[in-house]
Each structure stands twice: as C-alpha cells, then as structure tokens.
mmCIF file with all atom_site columns, C-alpha atoms in Angstrom:
data_model
loop_
_atom_site.group_PDB
_atom_site.id
_atom_site.type_symbol
_atom_site.label_atom_id
_atom_site.label_alt_id
_atom_site.label_comp_id
_atom_site.label_asym_id
_atom_site.label_entity_id
_atom_site.label_seq_id
_atom_site.pdbx_PDB_ins_code
_atom_site.Cartn_x
_atom_site.Cartn_y
_atom_site.Cartn_z
_atom_site.occupancy
_atom_site.B_iso_or_equiv
_atom_site.pdbx_formal_charge
_atom_site.auth_seq_id
_atom_site.auth_comp_id
_atom_site.auth_asym_id
_atom_site.auth_atom_id
_atom_site.pdbx_PDB_model_num
ATOM 1   C CA . UNK I 1 1   ? 52.765 18.436  39.863 1.00 0.00 ? 216 UNK I CA 1
ATOM 2   C CA . UNK I 1 2   ? 49.620 20.515  39.512 1.00 0.00 ? 217 UNK I CA 1
ATOM 3   C CA . UNK I 1 3   ? 46.374 18.605  39.212 1.00 0.00 ? 218 UNK I CA 1
ATOM 4   C CA . UNK I 1 4   ? 43.436 19.046  36.876 1.00 0.00 ? 219 UNK I CA 1
ATOM 5   C CA . UNK I 1 5   ? 41.947 22.509  37.261 1.00 0.00 ? 220 UNK I CA 1
ATOM 6   C CA . UNK I 1 6   ? 38.317 23.352  36.668 1.00 0.00 ? 221 UNK I CA 1
ATOM 7   C CA . UNK I 1 7   ? 36.281 26.519  36.864 1.00 0.00 ? 222 UNK I CA 1
ATOM 8   C CA . UNK I 1 8   ? 33.897 27.673  38.027 1.00 0.00 ? 223 UNK I CA 1
ATOM 9   C CA . UNK I 1 9   ? 33.341 25.398  41.012 1.00 0.00 ? 224 UNK I CA 1
ATOM 10  C CA . UNK I 1 10  ? 29.669 26.266  41.270 1.00 0.00 ? 225 UNK I CA 1
ATOM 11  C CA . UNK I 1 11  ? 27.138 27.716  38.871 1.00 0.00 ? 226 UNK I CA 1
ATOM 12  C CA . UNK I 1 12  ? 23.443 28.419  39.172 1.00 0.00 ? 227 UNK I CA 1
ATOM 13  C CA . UNK I 1 13  ? 21.473 29.301  36.058 1.00 0.00 ? 228 UNK I CA 1
ATOM 14  C CA . UNK I 1 14  ? 17.885 29.335  34.912 1.00 0.00 ? 229 UNK I CA 1
ATOM 15  C CA . UNK I 1 15  ? 16.608 26.857  32.367 1.00 0.00 ? 230 UNK I CA 1
ATOM 16  C CA . UNK I 1 16  ? 17.137 27.895  28.749 1.00 0.00 ? 231 UNK I CA 1
ATOM 17  C CA . UNK I 1 17  ? 20.231 29.899  29.697 1.00 0.00 ? 232 UNK I CA 1
ATOM 18  C CA . UNK I 1 18  ? 23.674 28.932  28.502 1.00 0.00 ? 233 UNK I CA 1
ATOM 19  C CA . UNK I 1 19  ? 26.730 28.005  30.569 1.00 0.00 ? 234 UNK I CA 1
ATOM 20  C CA . UNK I 1 20  ? 30.349 27.107  29.935 1.00 0.00 ? 235 UNK I CA 1
ATOM 21  C CA . UNK I 1 21  ? 32.851 25.147  31.976 1.00 0.00 ? 236 UNK I CA 1
ATOM 22  C CA . UNK I 1 22  ? 36.606 25.254  31.649 1.00 0.00 ? 237 UNK I CA 1
ATOM 23  C CA . UNK I 1 23  ? 39.190 22.560  32.263 1.00 0.00 ? 238 UNK I CA 1
ATOM 24  C CA . UNK I 1 24  ? 42.991 22.643  32.317 1.00 0.00 ? 239 UNK I CA 1
ATOM 25  C CA . UNK I 1 25  ? 44.443 19.116  32.388 1.00 0.00 ? 240 UNK I CA 1
ATOM 26  C CA . UNK I 1 26  ? 47.680 17.949  33.914 1.00 0.00 ? 241 UNK I CA 1
ATOM 27  C CA . UNK I 1 27  ? 50.588 19.199  31.857 1.00 0.00 ? 242 UNK I CA 1
ATOM 28  C CA . UNK I 1 28  ? 51.545 16.775  29.117 1.00 0.00 ? 243 UNK I CA 1
ATOM 29  C CA . UNK I 1 29  ? 48.400 14.682  29.353 1.00 0.00 ? 244 UNK I CA 1
ATOM 30  C CA . UNK I 1 30  ? 47.162 13.953  25.859 1.00 0.00 ? 245 UNK I CA 1
ATOM 31  C CA . UNK I 1 31  ? 43.752 12.575  26.742 1.00 0.00 ? 246 UNK I CA 1
ATOM 32  C CA . UNK I 1 32  ? 40.998 14.656  28.272 1.00 0.00 ? 247 UNK I CA 1
ATOM 33  C CA . UNK I 1 33  ? 37.552 13.540  29.402 1.00 0.00 ? 248 UNK I CA 1
ATOM 34  C CA . UNK I 1 34  ? 34.351 15.284  30.418 1.00 0.00 ? 249 UNK I CA 1
ATOM 35  C CA . UNK I 1 35  ? 31.969 13.390  32.696 1.00 0.00 ? 250 UNK I CA 1
ATOM 36  C CA . UNK I 1 36  ? 28.509 14.183  33.984 1.00 0.00 ? 251 UNK I CA 1
ATOM 37  C CA . UNK I 1 37  ? 27.736 12.995  37.505 1.00 0.00 ? 252 UNK I CA 1
ATOM 38  C CA . UNK I 1 38  ? 24.105 13.222  38.508 1.00 0.00 ? 253 UNK I CA 1
ATOM 39  C CA . UNK I 1 39  ? 23.400 13.063  42.224 1.00 0.00 ? 254 UNK I CA 1
ATOM 40  C CA . UNK I 1 40  ? 23.407 9.470   43.442 1.00 0.00 ? 255 UNK I CA 1
ATOM 41  C CA . UNK I 1 41  ? 25.034 8.105   40.297 1.00 0.00 ? 256 UNK I CA 1
ATOM 42  C CA . UNK I 1 42  ? 28.501 7.357   39.074 1.00 0.00 ? 257 UNK I CA 1
ATOM 43  C CA . UNK I 1 43  ? 30.204 9.578   36.514 1.00 0.00 ? 258 UNK I CA 1
ATOM 44  C CA . UNK I 1 44  ? 29.063 9.118   32.922 1.00 0.00 ? 259 UNK I CA 1
ATOM 45  C CA . UNK I 1 45  ? 31.423 9.922   30.073 1.00 0.00 ? 260 UNK I CA 1
ATOM 46  C CA . UNK I 1 46  ? 30.236 12.730  27.823 1.00 0.00 ? 261 UNK I CA 1
ATOM 47  C CA . UNK I 1 47  ? 33.217 13.220  25.548 1.00 0.00 ? 262 UNK I CA 1
ATOM 48  C CA . UNK I 1 48  ? 36.827 12.141  25.197 1.00 0.00 ? 263 UNK I CA 1
ATOM 49  C CA . UNK I 1 49  ? 39.589 14.046  23.415 1.00 0.00 ? 264 UNK I CA 1
ATOM 50  C CA . UNK I 1 50  ? 42.944 12.783  22.255 1.00 0.00 ? 265 UNK I CA 1
ATOM 51  C CA . UNK I 1 51  ? 45.038 15.913  21.857 1.00 0.00 ? 266 UNK I CA 1
ATOM 52  C CA . UNK I 1 52  ? 42.619 18.217  20.045 1.00 0.00 ? 267 UNK I CA 1
ATOM 53  C CA . UNK I 1 53  ? 40.603 15.492  18.290 1.00 0.00 ? 268 UNK I CA 1
ATOM 54  C CA . UNK I 1 54  ? 37.404 13.853  19.498 1.00 0.00 ? 269 UNK I CA 1
ATOM 55  C CA . UNK I 1 55  ? 37.728 10.135  20.215 1.00 0.00 ? 270 UNK I CA 1
ATOM 56  C CA . UNK I 1 56  ? 34.284 9.444   21.615 1.00 0.00 ? 271 UNK I CA 1
ATOM 57  C CA . UNK I 1 57  ? 31.277 11.730  21.924 1.00 0.00 ? 272 UNK I CA 1
ATOM 58  C CA . UNK I 1 58  ? 28.598 9.084   21.626 1.00 0.00 ? 273 UNK I CA 1
ATOM 59  C CA . UNK I 1 59  ? 27.012 10.045  24.956 1.00 0.00 ? 274 UNK I CA 1
ATOM 60  C CA . UNK I 1 60  ? 27.091 13.798  24.377 1.00 0.00 ? 275 UNK I CA 1
ATOM 61  C CA . UNK I 1 61  ? 23.631 15.335  23.779 1.00 0.00 ? 276 UNK I CA 1
ATOM 62  C CA . UNK I 1 62  ? 24.773 17.236  20.746 1.00 0.00 ? 277 UNK I CA 1
ATOM 63  C CA . UNK I 1 63  ? 21.590 19.244  20.370 1.00 0.00 ? 278 UNK I CA 1
ATOM 64  C CA . UNK I 1 64  ? 22.548 21.237  23.462 1.00 0.00 ? 279 UNK I CA 1
ATOM 65  C CA . UNK I 1 65  ? 26.053 20.254  24.544 1.00 0.00 ? 280 UNK I CA 1
ATOM 66  C CA . UNK I 1 66  ? 29.271 21.140  22.776 1.00 0.00 ? 281 UNK I CA 1
ATOM 67  C CA . UNK I 1 67  ? 32.908 20.809  23.701 1.00 0.00 ? 282 UNK I CA 1
ATOM 68  C CA . UNK I 1 68  ? 36.216 21.811  22.237 1.00 0.00 ? 283 UNK I CA 1
ATOM 69  C CA . UNK I 1 69  ? 39.854 21.399  23.046 1.00 0.00 ? 284 UNK I CA 1
ATOM 70  C CA . UNK I 1 70  ? 41.767 23.974  21.090 1.00 0.00 ? 285 UNK I CA 1
ATOM 71  C CA . UNK I 1 71  ? 45.519 23.418  20.788 1.00 0.00 ? 286 UNK I CA 1
ATOM 72  C CA . UNK I 1 72  ? 45.175 20.125  22.612 1.00 0.00 ? 287 UNK I CA 1
ATOM 73  C CA . UNK I 1 73  ? 45.423 21.598  26.099 1.00 0.00 ? 288 UNK I CA 1
ATOM 74  C CA . UNK I 1 74  ? 42.534 23.433  27.762 1.00 0.00 ? 289 UNK I CA 1
ATOM 75  C CA . UNK I 1 75  ? 38.972 22.441  27.084 1.00 0.00 ? 290 UNK I CA 1
ATOM 76  C CA . UNK I 1 76  ? 35.565 24.023  27.417 1.00 0.00 ? 291 UNK I CA 1
ATOM 77  C CA . UNK I 1 77  ? 32.200 22.325  27.731 1.00 0.00 ? 292 UNK I CA 1
ATOM 78  C CA . UNK I 1 78  ? 29.103 24.341  26.882 1.00 0.00 ? 293 UNK I CA 1
ATOM 79  C CA . UNK I 1 79  ? 25.422 23.773  27.436 1.00 0.00 ? 294 UNK I CA 1
ATOM 80  C CA . UNK I 1 80  ? 22.945 25.831  25.445 1.00 0.00 ? 295 UNK I CA 1
ATOM 81  C CA . UNK I 1 81  ? 20.103 25.916  26.318 1.00 0.00 ? 296 UNK I CA 1
ATOM 82  C CA . UNK I 1 82  ? 20.196 24.288  29.721 1.00 0.00 ? 297 UNK I CA 1
ATOM 83  C CA . UNK I 1 83  ? 17.438 22.044  31.005 1.00 0.00 ? 298 UNK I CA 1
ATOM 84  C CA . UNK I 1 84  ? 16.521 21.145  34.563 1.00 0.00 ? 299 UNK I CA 1
ATOM 85  C CA . UNK I 1 85  ? 17.886 17.628  34.079 1.00 0.00 ? 300 UNK I CA 1
ATOM 86  C CA . UNK I 1 86  ? 21.337 19.048  33.345 1.00 0.00 ? 301 UNK I CA 1
ATOM 87  C CA . UNK I 1 87  ? 21.767 19.763  37.047 1.00 0.00 ? 302 UNK I CA 1
ATOM 88  C CA . UNK I 1 88  ? 24.809 17.699  37.935 1.00 0.00 ? 303 UNK I CA 1
ATOM 89  C CA . UNK I 1 89  ? 28.500 17.839  38.695 1.00 0.00 ? 304 UNK I CA 1
ATOM 90  C CA . UNK I 1 90  ? 30.643 18.094  35.581 1.00 0.00 ? 305 UNK I CA 1
ATOM 91  C CA . UNK I 1 91  ? 33.992 16.429  36.046 1.00 0.00 ? 306 UNK I CA 1
ATOM 92  C CA . UNK I 1 92  ? 37.037 16.827  33.882 1.00 0.00 ? 307 UNK I CA 1
ATOM 93  C CA . UNK I 1 93  ? 39.747 14.180  33.881 1.00 0.00 ? 308 UNK I CA 1
ATOM 94  C CA . UNK I 1 94  ? 43.005 13.660  32.039 1.00 0.00 ? 309 UNK I CA 1
ATOM 95  C CA . UNK I 1 95  ? 45.393 10.814  31.392 1.00 0.00 ? 310 UNK I CA 1
ATOM 96  C CA . UNK I 1 96  ? 48.835 10.557  29.790 1.00 0.00 ? 311 UNK I CA 1
ATOM 97  C CA . UNK I 1 97  ? 47.562 8.868   26.630 1.00 0.00 ? 312 UNK I CA 1
ATOM 98  C CA . UNK I 1 98  ? 45.577 6.073   25.048 1.00 0.00 ? 313 UNK I CA 1
ATOM 99  C CA . UNK I 1 99  ? 45.455 2.704   26.703 1.00 0.00 ? 314 UNK I CA 1
ATOM 100 C CA . UNK I 1 100 ? 44.692 1.630   30.222 1.00 0.00 ? 315 UNK I CA 1
ATOM 101 C CA . UNK I 1 101 ? 46.046 4.655   31.998 1.00 0.00 ? 316 UNK I CA 1
ATOM 102 C CA . UNK I 1 102 ? 44.366 5.775   35.166 1.00 0.00 ? 317 UNK I CA 1
ATOM 103 C CA . UNK I 1 103 ? 42.482 9.024   34.908 1.00 0.00 ? 318 UNK I CA 1
ATOM 104 C CA . UNK I 1 104 ? 43.121 12.023  37.121 1.00 0.00 ? 319 UNK I CA 1
ATOM 105 C CA . UNK I 1 105 ? 40.073 14.027  38.036 1.00 0.00 ? 320 UNK I CA 1
ATOM 106 C CA . UNK I 1 106 ? 39.522 17.678  38.726 1.00 0.00 ? 321 UNK I CA 1
ATOM 107 C CA . UNK I 1 107 ? 37.291 18.928  41.568 1.00 0.00 ? 322 UNK I CA 1
ATOM 108 C CA . UNK I 1 108 ? 34.291 19.347  39.280 1.00 0.00 ? 323 UNK I CA 1
ATOM 109 C CA . UNK I 1 109 ? 31.753 22.077  38.599 1.00 0.00 ? 324 UNK I CA 1
ATOM 110 C CA . UNK I 1 110 ? 28.430 21.760  40.345 1.00 0.00 ? 325 UNK I CA 1
ATOM 111 C CA . UNK I 1 111 ? 25.681 23.074  38.058 1.00 0.00 ? 326 UNK I CA 1
ATOM 112 C CA . UNK I 1 112 ? 22.216 23.844  39.331 1.00 0.00 ? 327 UNK I CA 1
ATOM 113 C CA . UNK I 1 113 ? 19.532 24.655  36.763 1.00 0.00 ? 328 UNK I CA 1
ATOM 114 C CA . UNK I 1 114 ? 16.415 26.275  38.204 1.00 0.00 ? 329 UNK I CA 1
ATOM 115 C CA . UNK L 2 1   ? 27.989 -4.505  27.293 1.00 0.00 ? 258 UNK L CA 1
ATOM 116 C CA . UNK L 2 2   ? 30.270 -3.530  30.100 1.00 0.00 ? 259 UNK L CA 1
ATOM 117 C CA . UNK L 2 3   ? 28.636 -2.813  33.407 1.00 0.00 ? 260 UNK L CA 1
ATOM 118 C CA . UNK L 2 4   ? 29.551 -2.411  37.033 1.00 0.00 ? 261 UNK L CA 1
ATOM 119 C CA . UNK L 2 5   ? 27.342 -3.177  39.999 1.00 0.00 ? 262 UNK L CA 1
ATOM 120 C CA . UNK L 2 6   ? 27.898 -1.916  43.495 1.00 0.00 ? 263 UNK L CA 1
ATOM 121 C CA . UNK L 2 7   ? 25.161 -3.624  45.490 1.00 0.00 ? 264 UNK L CA 1
ATOM 122 C CA . UNK L 2 8   ? 25.530 -1.540  48.623 1.00 0.00 ? 265 UNK L CA 1
ATOM 123 C CA . UNK L 2 9   ? 24.294 2.028   48.317 1.00 0.00 ? 266 UNK L CA 1
ATOM 124 C CA . UNK L 2 10  ? 25.164 2.978   51.885 1.00 0.00 ? 267 UNK L CA 1
ATOM 125 C CA . UNK L 2 11  ? 27.360 1.298   54.488 1.00 0.00 ? 268 UNK L CA 1
ATOM 126 C CA . UNK L 2 12  ? 27.905 2.353   58.077 1.00 0.00 ? 269 UNK L CA 1
ATOM 127 C CA . UNK L 2 13  ? 30.794 1.072   60.171 1.00 0.00 ? 270 UNK L CA 1
ATOM 128 C CA . UNK L 2 14  ? 32.388 1.962   63.463 1.00 0.00 ? 271 UNK L CA 1
ATOM 129 C CA . UNK L 2 15  ? 35.843 3.454   63.503 1.00 0.00 ? 272 UNK L CA 1
ATOM 130 C CA . UNK L 2 16  ? 38.400 0.686   63.813 1.00 0.00 ? 273 UNK L CA 1
ATOM 131 C CA . UNK L 2 17  ? 36.149 -1.931  62.270 1.00 0.00 ? 274 UNK L CA 1
ATOM 132 C CA . UNK L 2 18  ? 37.014 -3.769  59.091 1.00 0.00 ? 275 UNK L CA 1
ATOM 133 C CA . UNK L 2 19  ? 35.445 -2.824  55.798 1.00 0.00 ? 276 UNK L CA 1
ATOM 134 C CA . UNK L 2 20  ? 34.541 -4.575  52.576 1.00 0.00 ? 277 UNK L CA 1
ATOM 135 C CA . UNK L 2 21  ? 32.850 -2.817  49.675 1.00 0.00 ? 278 UNK L CA 1
ATOM 136 C CA . UNK L 2 22  ? 31.496 -5.028  46.952 1.00 0.00 ? 279 UNK L CA 1
ATOM 137 C CA . UNK L 2 23  ? 31.922 -4.605  43.213 1.00 0.00 ? 280 UNK L CA 1
ATOM 138 C CA . UNK L 2 24  ? 30.796 -6.923  40.431 1.00 0.00 ? 281 UNK L CA 1
ATOM 139 C CA . UNK L 2 25  ? 31.517 -6.326  36.784 1.00 0.00 ? 282 UNK L CA 1
ATOM 140 C CA . UNK L 2 26  ? 30.282 -7.651  33.510 1.00 0.00 ? 283 UNK L CA 1
ATOM 141 C CA . UNK L 2 27  ? 32.745 -7.804  30.641 1.00 0.00 ? 284 UNK L CA 1
ATOM 142 C CA . UNK L 2 28  ? 33.675 -10.428 28.095 1.00 0.00 ? 285 UNK L CA 1
ATOM 143 C CA . UNK L 2 29  ? 37.423 -10.074 28.260 1.00 0.00 ? 286 UNK L CA 1
ATOM 144 C CA . UNK L 2 30  ? 39.838 -9.461  31.073 1.00 0.00 ? 287 UNK L CA 1
ATOM 145 C CA . UNK L 2 31  ? 38.950 -6.071  32.443 1.00 0.00 ? 288 UNK L CA 1
ATOM 146 C CA . UNK L 2 32  ? 41.050 -3.378  33.946 1.00 0.00 ? 289 UNK L CA 1
ATOM 147 C CA . UNK L 2 33  ? 39.539 -2.507  37.320 1.00 0.00 ? 290 UNK L CA 1
ATOM 148 C CA . UNK L 2 34  ? 39.732 0.582   39.447 1.00 0.00 ? 291 UNK L CA 1
ATOM 149 C CA . UNK L 2 35  ? 38.533 1.901   42.758 1.00 0.00 ? 292 UNK L CA 1
ATOM 150 C CA . UNK L 2 36  ? 38.109 5.638   43.219 1.00 0.00 ? 293 UNK L CA 1
ATOM 151 C CA . UNK L 2 37  ? 37.135 7.642   46.293 1.00 0.00 ? 294 UNK L CA 1
ATOM 152 C CA . UNK L 2 38  ? 35.243 10.908  46.257 1.00 0.00 ? 295 UNK L CA 1
ATOM 153 C CA . UNK L 2 39  ? 35.078 13.139  49.309 1.00 0.00 ? 296 UNK L CA 1
ATOM 154 C CA . UNK L 2 40  ? 32.280 15.725  49.506 1.00 0.00 ? 297 UNK L CA 1
ATOM 155 C CA . UNK L 2 41  ? 32.813 18.518  47.031 1.00 0.00 ? 298 UNK L CA 1
ATOM 156 C CA . UNK L 2 42  ? 35.896 16.883  45.587 1.00 0.00 ? 299 UNK L CA 1
ATOM 157 C CA . UNK L 2 43  ? 36.830 15.074  42.432 1.00 0.00 ? 300 UNK L CA 1
ATOM 158 C CA . UNK L 2 44  ? 37.640 11.391  42.289 1.00 0.00 ? 301 UNK L CA 1
ATOM 159 C CA . UNK L 2 45  ? 40.939 10.095  43.626 1.00 0.00 ? 302 UNK L CA 1
ATOM 160 C CA . UNK L 2 46  ? 42.363 6.776   42.492 1.00 0.00 ? 303 UNK L CA 1
ATOM 161 C CA . UNK L 2 47  ? 42.753 4.291   45.350 1.00 0.00 ? 304 UNK L CA 1
ATOM 162 C CA . UNK L 2 48  ? 44.079 1.323   43.402 1.00 0.00 ? 305 UNK L CA 1
ATOM 163 C CA . UNK L 2 49  ? 43.967 -0.440  40.081 1.00 0.00 ? 306 UNK L CA 1
ATOM 164 C CA . UNK L 2 50  ? 44.233 -3.956  38.671 1.00 0.00 ? 307 UNK L CA 1
ATOM 165 C CA . UNK L 2 51  ? 45.612 -4.592  35.202 1.00 0.00 ? 308 UNK L CA 1
ATOM 166 C CA . UNK L 2 52  ? 47.123 -8.066  35.451 1.00 0.00 ? 309 UNK L CA 1
ATOM 167 C CA . UNK L 2 53  ? 49.290 -10.277 37.629 1.00 0.00 ? 310 UNK L CA 1
ATOM 168 C CA . UNK L 2 54  ? 48.795 -10.647 41.351 1.00 0.00 ? 311 UNK L CA 1
ATOM 169 C CA . UNK L 2 55  ? 45.074 -10.617 42.017 1.00 0.00 ? 312 UNK L CA 1
ATOM 170 C CA . UNK L 2 56  ? 45.500 -8.903  45.386 1.00 0.00 ? 313 UNK L CA 1
ATOM 171 C CA . UNK L 2 57  ? 46.415 -5.276  44.837 1.00 0.00 ? 314 UNK L CA 1
ATOM 172 C CA . UNK L 2 58  ? 47.474 -2.734  47.392 1.00 0.00 ? 315 UNK L CA 1
ATOM 173 C CA . UNK L 2 59  ? 46.431 0.878   47.187 1.00 0.00 ? 316 UNK L CA 1
ATOM 174 C CA . UNK L 2 60  ? 46.773 4.112   49.032 1.00 0.00 ? 317 UNK L CA 1
ATOM 175 C CA . UNK L 2 61  ? 45.406 4.853   52.490 1.00 0.00 ? 318 UNK L CA 1
ATOM 176 C CA . UNK L 2 62  ? 45.684 1.208   53.563 1.00 0.00 ? 319 UNK L CA 1
ATOM 177 C CA . UNK L 2 63  ? 43.132 -0.121  51.072 1.00 0.00 ? 320 UNK L CA 1
ATOM 178 C CA . UNK L 2 64  ? 43.443 -3.349  49.132 1.00 0.00 ? 321 UNK L CA 1
ATOM 179 C CA . UNK L 2 65  ? 41.263 -5.149  46.607 1.00 0.00 ? 322 UNK L CA 1
ATOM 180 C CA . UNK L 2 66  ? 41.104 -8.674  45.283 1.00 0.00 ? 323 UNK L CA 1
ATOM 181 C CA . UNK L 2 67  ? 40.235 -9.611  41.719 1.00 0.00 ? 324 UNK L CA 1
ATOM 182 C CA . UNK L 2 68  ? 38.251 -12.849 41.533 1.00 0.00 ? 325 UNK L CA 1
ATOM 183 C CA . UNK L 2 69  ? 37.629 -13.823 37.934 1.00 0.00 ? 326 UNK L CA 1
ATOM 184 C CA . UNK L 2 70  ? 35.330 -16.715 38.851 1.00 0.00 ? 327 UNK L CA 1
ATOM 185 C CA . UNK L 2 71  ? 33.035 -14.360 40.720 1.00 0.00 ? 328 UNK L CA 1
ATOM 186 C CA . UNK L 2 72  ? 33.494 -11.341 38.429 1.00 0.00 ? 329 UNK L CA 1
ATOM 187 C CA . UNK L 2 73  ? 34.261 -9.358  41.532 1.00 0.00 ? 330 UNK L CA 1
ATOM 188 C CA . UNK L 2 74  ? 36.754 -6.758  42.671 1.00 0.00 ? 331 UNK L CA 1
ATOM 189 C CA . UNK L 2 75  ? 35.923 -6.058  46.309 1.00 0.00 ? 332 UNK L CA 1
ATOM 190 C CA . UNK L 2 76  ? 37.646 -3.305  48.242 1.00 0.00 ? 333 UNK L CA 1
ATOM 191 C CA . UNK L 2 77  ? 38.837 -3.964  51.781 1.00 0.00 ? 334 UNK L CA 1
ATOM 192 C CA . UNK L 2 78  ? 40.435 -2.183  54.684 1.00 0.00 ? 335 UNK L CA 1
ATOM 193 C CA . UNK L 2 79  ? 41.267 -3.884  57.989 1.00 0.00 ? 336 UNK L CA 1
ATOM 194 C CA . UNK L 2 80  ? 40.630 -0.866  60.209 1.00 0.00 ? 337 UNK L CA 1
ATOM 195 C CA . UNK L 2 81  ? 38.548 2.093   59.117 1.00 0.00 ? 338 UNK L CA 1
ATOM 196 C CA . UNK L 2 82  ? 39.377 5.659   60.139 1.00 0.00 ? 339 UNK L CA 1
ATOM 197 C CA . UNK L 2 83  ? 36.845 8.468   60.434 1.00 0.00 ? 340 UNK L CA 1
ATOM 198 C CA . UNK L 2 84  ? 38.542 10.203  57.518 1.00 0.00 ? 341 UNK L CA 1
ATOM 199 C CA . UNK L 2 85  ? 37.572 7.292   55.243 1.00 0.00 ? 342 UNK L CA 1
ATOM 200 C CA . UNK L 2 86  ? 33.976 8.508   55.194 1.00 0.00 ? 343 UNK L CA 1
ATOM 201 C CA . UNK L 2 87  ? 33.318 9.251   51.523 1.00 0.00 ? 344 UNK L CA 1
ATOM 202 C CA . UNK L 2 88  ? 31.759 7.847   48.360 1.00 0.00 ? 345 UNK L CA 1
ATOM 203 C CA . UNK L 2 89  ? 33.545 4.923   46.734 1.00 0.00 ? 346 UNK L CA 1
ATOM 204 C CA . UNK L 2 90  ? 33.276 4.079   43.064 1.00 0.00 ? 347 UNK L CA 1
ATOM 205 C CA . UNK L 2 91  ? 34.313 0.935   41.278 1.00 0.00 ? 348 UNK L CA 1
ATOM 206 C CA . UNK L 2 92  ? 35.088 1.250   37.566 1.00 0.00 ? 349 UNK L CA 1
ATOM 207 C CA . UNK L 2 93  ? 35.913 -1.100  34.724 1.00 0.00 ? 350 UNK L CA 1
ATOM 208 C CA . UNK L 2 94  ? 37.868 -0.402  31.570 1.00 0.00 ? 351 UNK L CA 1
ATOM 209 C CA . UNK L 2 95  ? 39.591 -2.288  28.803 1.00 0.00 ? 352 UNK L CA 1
ATOM 210 C CA . UNK L 2 96  ? 42.997 -1.875  27.247 1.00 0.00 ? 353 UNK L CA 1
ATOM 211 C CA . UNK L 2 97  ? 41.461 -1.361  23.821 1.00 0.00 ? 354 UNK L CA 1
ATOM 212 C CA . UNK L 2 98  ? 39.443 1.635   24.896 1.00 0.00 ? 355 UNK L CA 1
ATOM 213 C CA . UNK L 2 99  ? 40.012 4.357   27.386 1.00 0.00 ? 356 UNK L CA 1
ATOM 214 C CA . UNK L 2 100 ? 36.453 4.483   28.561 1.00 0.00 ? 357 UNK L CA 1
ATOM 215 C CA . UNK L 2 101 ? 35.734 3.823   32.188 1.00 0.00 ? 358 UNK L CA 1
ATOM 216 C CA . UNK L 2 102 ? 32.345 2.521   33.219 1.00 0.00 ? 359 UNK L CA 1
ATOM 217 C CA . UNK L 2 103 ? 31.543 3.477   36.781 1.00 0.00 ? 360 UNK L CA 1
ATOM 218 C CA . UNK L 2 104 ? 29.268 1.849   39.295 1.00 0.00 ? 361 UNK L CA 1
ATOM 219 C CA . UNK L 2 105 ? 26.683 3.890   41.139 1.00 0.00 ? 362 UNK L CA 1
ATOM 220 C CA . UNK L 2 106 ? 28.871 4.189   44.191 1.00 0.00 ? 363 UNK L CA 1
ATOM 221 C CA . UNK L 2 107 ? 28.766 3.191   47.850 1.00 0.00 ? 364 UNK L CA 1
ATOM 222 C CA . UNK L 2 108 ? 28.547 5.866   50.487 1.00 0.00 ? 365 UNK L CA 1
ATOM 223 C CA . UNK L 2 109 ? 30.581 5.006   53.571 1.00 0.00 ? 366 UNK L CA 1
ATOM 224 C CA . UNK L 2 110 ? 29.681 6.498   56.907 1.00 0.00 ? 367 UNK L CA 1
ATOM 225 C CA . UNK L 2 111 ? 32.027 6.019   59.872 1.00 0.00 ? 368 UNK L CA 1
ATOM 226 C CA . UNK L 2 112 ? 30.838 6.314   63.455 1.00 0.00 ? 369 UNK L CA 1
ATOM 227 C CA . UNK L 2 113 ? 33.293 7.115   66.254 1.00 0.00 ? 370 UNK L CA 1
#
C-alpha cells in the first residue's frame, strides 16, 4: 500500500512570495490533515478535510493560507504572501475516516522563507 | 483544553540500555493516546496507540507504553535501545469525538554506542 505522498520535499522562497504544497493521501482515506511543524515543536493542525469538505480550519491563518481538496482526493496548501515565520515543515496526513483512527503521515515539505 | 507535556527535551542513552520517555496529558475525558517517531527528514510513524482496555500496549520496534489514569501519563518504554532508535518521539492525545491530535513538543533521543 502506497503511503502519503507530498511534493516538493524542499522549498526556499523569499518573503512575500507565494508557494504551494501538494499532498496525495493513502487511497480510500476520507480524512486529510495539514500540519505545520516549526523547528523544536510538535506538529500543529492547520486544516482538516473530510472528503472535500472542511471540518476544522480554526488554526489556519486565513489571511495568507488557503487549502483545497478537490474531488476529495489530492490536496494543495498555499501560502501567499509568505512571511519569515512560515519557515517550517508542512506535514500532510490521512486517515480512513472520522473517529479515533490513527493518522498516517507523509514525509513533509520543508519550507525556508528568507 | 487538551494539552500534552513531554518534560524531557533531549535524552541520551547508551546502546543496550533501557529507555523511558515521559508523557503527561490534560483532558477531561478518557483520551486516546499515541506515540509517534520521527526520523530526520521523515514524516511521523505511529509506534503504538491506546484507545481502551489493557493499559499496557505493545507497539512496533519493541516499544511499549503504559496508560496510568491516576497520573495522567502515557510513558513510552523500551528494554534495550538500538542505535537506530535515535530519533524524535512525539506523544499525542485525541478524543473519539474529534479527530484532532494534540502533540507534545517532542523528545529527541540520542543513542551512544
């Protein structure tokens, strides 16, 4: 079974530029998560999708971050414009569905904003 | 509010020694508890989970954890550490009514030969 795929693995941009990350979850997994992991911290949930609907985006800085999950499969996370404090690893995870399922994580995208 | 505390930021052990990583949680109801491991440049891999039942749970790679409700703890243990266990370990808490996981800040494990 293929795992969660993410691309790119690394990205370096200047502040005020825009960037997009892509995630392909495990086949059949209905729930998809985006996390931000700042160096030295645990992952923090940014947004959660159930199929193609948003379940929780309370921690997403909506003035600069956006995410979509068209057709309930792949997802993209965008930052526009980026700030220095957005430097982090962005992790995508998926789970089979709602309710106490463990989450399966992708390798992450390391973003550096200069 | 839910929270997870991992008191040890960095732990160093010798290969072959026993290991215990501490995790304390704060949650009003019975939590679902998880331990994940993250190797450098990698995503998080689930080591084990506790939902209910036997409070001593076995995981992959020879790890186990014990849920102690009275101490609000879910400590991770391994009787004999291997050099390949060097990584960052995260404890997380969730609840059946939500799918959100709250992660601790992690414990970095260093293993000396």
